[in-house]
Amino acid sequence: AQKVTQAQTEISVVEKEDVTLDCVYETRDTTYYLFWYKQPPSGELVFLIRRNSFDEQNEISGRYSWNFQKSTSSFNFTITASQVVDSAVYFCALSVPPGYSSASKIIFGSGTRLSIRP
Amino acid sequence: GAGVSQSPRYKVAKRGQDVALRCDPISGHVSLFWYQQALGQGPEFLTYFQNEAQLDKSGLPSDRFFAERPEGSVSTLKIQRTQQEDSAVYLCASSFMKKANTGELFFGEGSRLTVL
């Protein structure tokens, strides 16, 4: 079975601090994709990044960086020099290749609520 | 509009009422998903359409839930005889890719259903 665990329910930091959101996943598939989505107060989930299981290179995009480690089944997300606008709920997610007639069911973790205090 | 549009944004129903939630995906997007998000939880898969074909409905919690996408664009999620446990935000997402396991999903803002 596939599962995504985000153990941190809520995190609160002061603006400009660095913060890391943890994500641990479980799957028996060798081919899979990992995602991070951001959900601001308005409600819509916004796609941030996708990694496939064969690419363990870390990625940096501006103040955001992602650390993918297959050995520990983790896909952690770090925000450097956090800003108030980063306040949102962040979801880690996992998908596996679909069957012939089925969709890929993207499985979401329970989310981490991040609050950045000015 | 340019994004995924859902209506109504908020719906209050008395237990036992039927409700219908609408999703307008991004024009041209092949894949359409419905997710249910309970308070404080991550979204959970309900059903998937590829154009007008409902290829996966394994996530629908009961036969009171029904979804359709008759012309391959707008989709409606219908819940019959609503129960309190149906209270949640219902999210619609679309993708230009079939299957969509590799592509990003574009989500709407959701329809928040409260069943009294």
Coordinates of C-alpha atoms in Angstrom, one line a residue:
Chain A
A1 CA 0.0 0.0 0.0
Q2 CA 1.1 3.6 -0.6
K3 CA 1.2 6.1 2.2
V4 CA 2.5 9.6 2.8
T5 CA 3.3 10.8 6.3
Q6 CA 3.8 14.4 7.3
A7 CA 4.5 14.2 11.0
Q8 CA 4.6 17.9 11.6
T9 CA 1.1 19.1 12.0
E10 CA 1.9 22.8 12.5
I11 CA 5.1 24.8 12.4
S12 CA 5.4 28.5 13.3
V13 CA 8.6 30.5 12.7
V14 CA 9.6 34.1 12.6
E15 CA 10.1 35.7 9.2
K16 CA 13.5 35.2 7.7
E17 CA 14.1 31.9 9.5
D18 CA 14.7 28.8 7.5
V19 CA 12.2 26.0 7.9
T20 CA 12.1 22.4 6.7
L21 CA 8.9 20.4 6.2
D22 CA 9.3 16.6 6.5
C23 CA 7.8 14.0 4.3
V24 CA 8.1 10.2 4.5
Y25 CA 6.5 8.0 2.0
E26 CA 5.8 4.2 1.6
T27 CA 5.4 2.3 -1.6
R28 CA 6.4 -1.0 -3.0
D29 CA 6.6 0.3 -6.6
T30 CA 10.0 1.1 -8.1
T31 CA 8.6 3.7 -10.3
Y32 CA 6.7 6.6 -8.7
Y33 CA 6.4 10.3 -8.5
L34 CA 6.6 12.6 -5.5
F35 CA 5.0 16.1 -5.3
W36 CA 4.7 19.1 -3.1
Y37 CA 1.6 21.3 -3.2
K38 CA 0.8 24.5 -1.4
Q39 CA -2.7 25.3 -0.2
P40 CA -3.1 29.0 0.7
P41 CA -6.2 30.2 2.6
S42 CA -8.1 30.6 -0.6
G43 CA -8.3 26.8 -0.8
E44 CA -6.9 25.8 -4.2
L45 CA -3.8 23.6 -4.2
V46 CA -0.9 24.9 -6.1
F47 CA 1.7 22.6 -7.6
L48 CA 5.2 23.3 -6.5
I49 CA 7.4 20.4 -7.7
R50 CA 7.5 16.9 -9.1
R51 CA 10.3 14.3 -8.8
N52 CA 10.4 10.8 -10.2
S53 CA 11.9 7.9 -8.4
F54 CA 14.9 7.6 -10.6
D55 CA 16.1 11.2 -10.1
E56 CA 17.5 11.8 -6.7
Q57 CA 19.1 15.1 -7.5
N58 CA 18.2 17.8 -5.1
E59 CA 16.4 20.8 -6.6
I60 CA 16.5 24.4 -5.8
S61 CA 14.1 27.0 -7.0
G62 CA 14.7 30.4 -5.5
R63 CA 14.1 30.2 -1.8
Y64 CA 12.7 26.7 -2.1
S65 CA 14.7 23.5 -2.1
W66 CA 13.9 19.8 -2.0
N67 CA 15.9 16.9 -0.6
F68 CA 14.9 13.5 -2.0
Q69 CA 16.5 10.5 -0.3
K70 CA 15.4 7.0 -1.4
S71 CA 17.4 5.4 1.3
T72 CA 15.2 6.9 4.0
S73 CA 12.1 7.3 1.8
S74 CA 12.0 11.0 2.4
F75 CA 11.3 14.0 0.3
N76 CA 11.8 17.1 2.5
F77 CA 11.1 20.7 1.6
T78 CA 13.1 23.6 2.9
I79 CA 12.2 27.3 2.7
T80 CA 15.1 29.6 3.1
A81 CA 14.6 33.1 4.5
S82 CA 10.9 32.5 5.0
Q83 CA 8.3 35.2 4.3
V84 CA 4.8 35.9 5.6
V85 CA 3.5 35.0 2.1
D86 CA 4.8 31.5 2.6
S87 CA 2.1 30.9 5.3
A88 CA -0.1 28.1 4.0
V89 CA -0.7 24.4 4.4
Y90 CA 1.8 22.3 2.5
F91 CA 1.1 18.8 1.2
C92 CA 3.5 16.1 0.2
A93 CA 2.0 13.6 -2.3
L94 CA 2.9 10.3 -4.0
S95 CA 1.6 8.8 -7.2
V96 CA 2.4 5.5 -9.0
P97 CA 1.9 4.6 -12.6
P98 CA -1.8 3.9 -13.4
G99 CA -3.2 0.7 -14.6
Y100 CA -4.6 0.4 -18.1
S101 CA -8.0 1.8 -17.2
S102 CA -7.4 3.6 -14.0
A103 CA -6.1 7.0 -13.1
S104 CA -3.1 7.6 -11.1
K105 CA -4.4 8.2 -7.6
I106 CA -2.2 10.9 -6.2
I107 CA -2.0 10.1 -2.5
F108 CA -1.7 13.1 -0.2
G109 CA -0.2 13.4 3.3
S110 CA -2.2 15.1 6.0
G111 CA -0.4 18.4 5.5
T112 CA 1.8 20.7 7.5
R113 CA 0.3 24.1 8.4
L114 CA 3.1 26.7 8.2
S115 CA 2.8 30.0 9.9
I116 CA 5.3 32.7 9.3
R117 CA 5.2 35.5 11.9
P118 CA 6.4 39.0 11.0
Chain B
G1 CA -11.6 32.0 -16.8
A2 CA -8.1 30.6 -17.0
G3 CA -8.3 28.3 -14.0
V4 CA -10.5 25.5 -12.7
S5 CA -13.8 26.9 -11.5
Q6 CA -16.0 25.3 -8.9
S7 CA -19.5 26.2 -7.8
P8 CA -21.0 26.7 -5.4
R9 CA -18.2 27.7 -3.1
Y10 CA -20.3 27.0 -0.1
K11 CA -23.3 24.8 0.4
V12 CA -25.3 24.1 3.5
A13 CA -27.6 21.1 3.3
K14 CA -30.0 19.5 5.7
R15 CA -29.3 15.8 6.3
G16 CA -31.1 13.8 3.6
Q17 CA -31.0 16.5 0.9
D18 CA -29.4 15.9 -2.4
V19 CA -26.6 18.3 -3.6
A20 CA -24.9 18.9 -6.9
L21 CA -21.4 20.4 -7.1
R22 CA -20.1 21.7 -10.4
C23 CA -16.6 21.8 -11.9
D24 CA -15.5 23.8 -14.9
P25 CA -12.0 22.5 -15.8
I26 CA -9.4 24.3 -17.8
S27 CA -10.4 24.3 -21.4
G28 CA -8.8 21.4 -23.3
H29 CA -7.8 19.4 -20.2
V30 CA -8.3 15.7 -20.8
S31 CA -8.2 14.5 -17.2
L32 CA -10.5 15.5 -14.4
F33 CA -10.4 14.4 -10.8
W34 CA -12.6 14.8 -7.8
Y35 CA -11.1 14.8 -4.3
Q36 CA -12.7 15.0 -0.9
Q37 CA -10.8 17.0 1.8
A38 CA -12.0 16.6 5.4
L39 CA -11.1 19.3 7.9
G40 CA -7.4 19.1 8.8
Q41 CA -6.7 16.3 6.3
G42 CA -5.2 15.9 2.9
P43 CA -7.3 15.4 -0.2
E44 CA -8.6 11.9 -0.8
F45 CA -9.3 10.6 -4.3
L46 CA -12.9 10.1 -5.3
T47 CA -13.1 9.6 -9.0
Y48 CA -11.4 10.2 -12.4
F49 CA -12.5 11.1 -15.9
Q50 CA -10.6 10.9 -19.1
N51 CA -12.7 13.1 -21.4
E52 CA -16.3 11.8 -20.9
A53 CA -15.3 8.4 -19.7
Q54 CA -15.3 7.7 -16.0
L55 CA -12.3 5.4 -15.8
D56 CA -12.0 5.1 -12.0
K57 CA -14.6 5.6 -9.3
S58 CA -13.0 3.4 -6.7
G59 CA -12.7 6.3 -4.2
L60 CA -16.4 7.1 -4.1
P61 CA -17.4 6.3 -0.5
S62 CA -20.9 5.0 -1.2
D63 CA -23.5 4.6 -3.9
R64 CA -24.9 7.9 -2.8
F65 CA -22.1 9.6 -4.6
F66 CA -22.3 9.9 -8.4
A67 CA -20.2 11.9 -10.8
E68 CA -20.6 12.6 -14.5
R69 CA -18.9 14.5 -17.3
P70 CA -21.2 14.0 -20.3
E71 CA -19.5 16.1 -22.9
G72 CA -15.9 15.8 -21.6
S73 CA -15.7 19.2 -20.1
V74 CA -17.9 20.3 -17.2
S75 CA -18.3 17.7 -14.5
T76 CA -20.9 17.4 -11.7
L77 CA -20.5 15.5 -8.5
K78 CA -23.9 14.6 -7.0
I79 CA -24.4 13.4 -3.4
Q80 CA -27.8 11.9 -2.6
R81 CA -29.4 11.8 0.8
T82 CA -26.5 13.7 2.4
Q83 CA -25.2 12.6 5.7
Q84 CA -23.2 14.6 8.3
E85 CA -20.1 12.6 7.5
D86 CA -20.3 14.0 3.9
S87 CA -19.3 17.5 5.3
A88 CA -16.0 18.3 3.6
V89 CA -14.4 20.4 0.9
Y90 CA -14.8 18.8 -2.5
L91 CA -11.9 19.7 -4.8
C92 CA -11.9 19.4 -8.6
A93 CA -8.6 19.1 -10.5
S94 CA -7.8 18.9 -14.1
S95 CA -4.7 18.1 -16.2
F96 CA -3.9 18.2 -19.9
M97 CA -2.3 14.8 -19.6
K98 CA -4.0 11.4 -19.7
K99 CA -3.7 9.5 -16.4
A100 CA -1.9 12.5 -15.0
N101 CA 0.4 10.7 -12.7
T102 CA 3.4 12.7 -14.1
G103 CA 1.8 16.0 -14.7
E104 CA 0.8 18.7 -12.4
L105 CA -2.8 19.0 -11.5
F106 CA -4.6 22.3 -11.5
F107 CA -7.0 22.5 -8.6
G108 CA -10.1 24.6 -8.1
E109 CA -10.8 26.4 -4.9
G110 CA -13.2 23.8 -3.8
S111 CA -16.8 23.5 -2.7
R112 CA -17.3 23.5 1.0
L113 CA -20.3 21.3 1.9
T114 CA -21.8 21.4 5.4
V115 CA -24.5 18.9 6.3
L116 CA -26.6 19.8 9.3

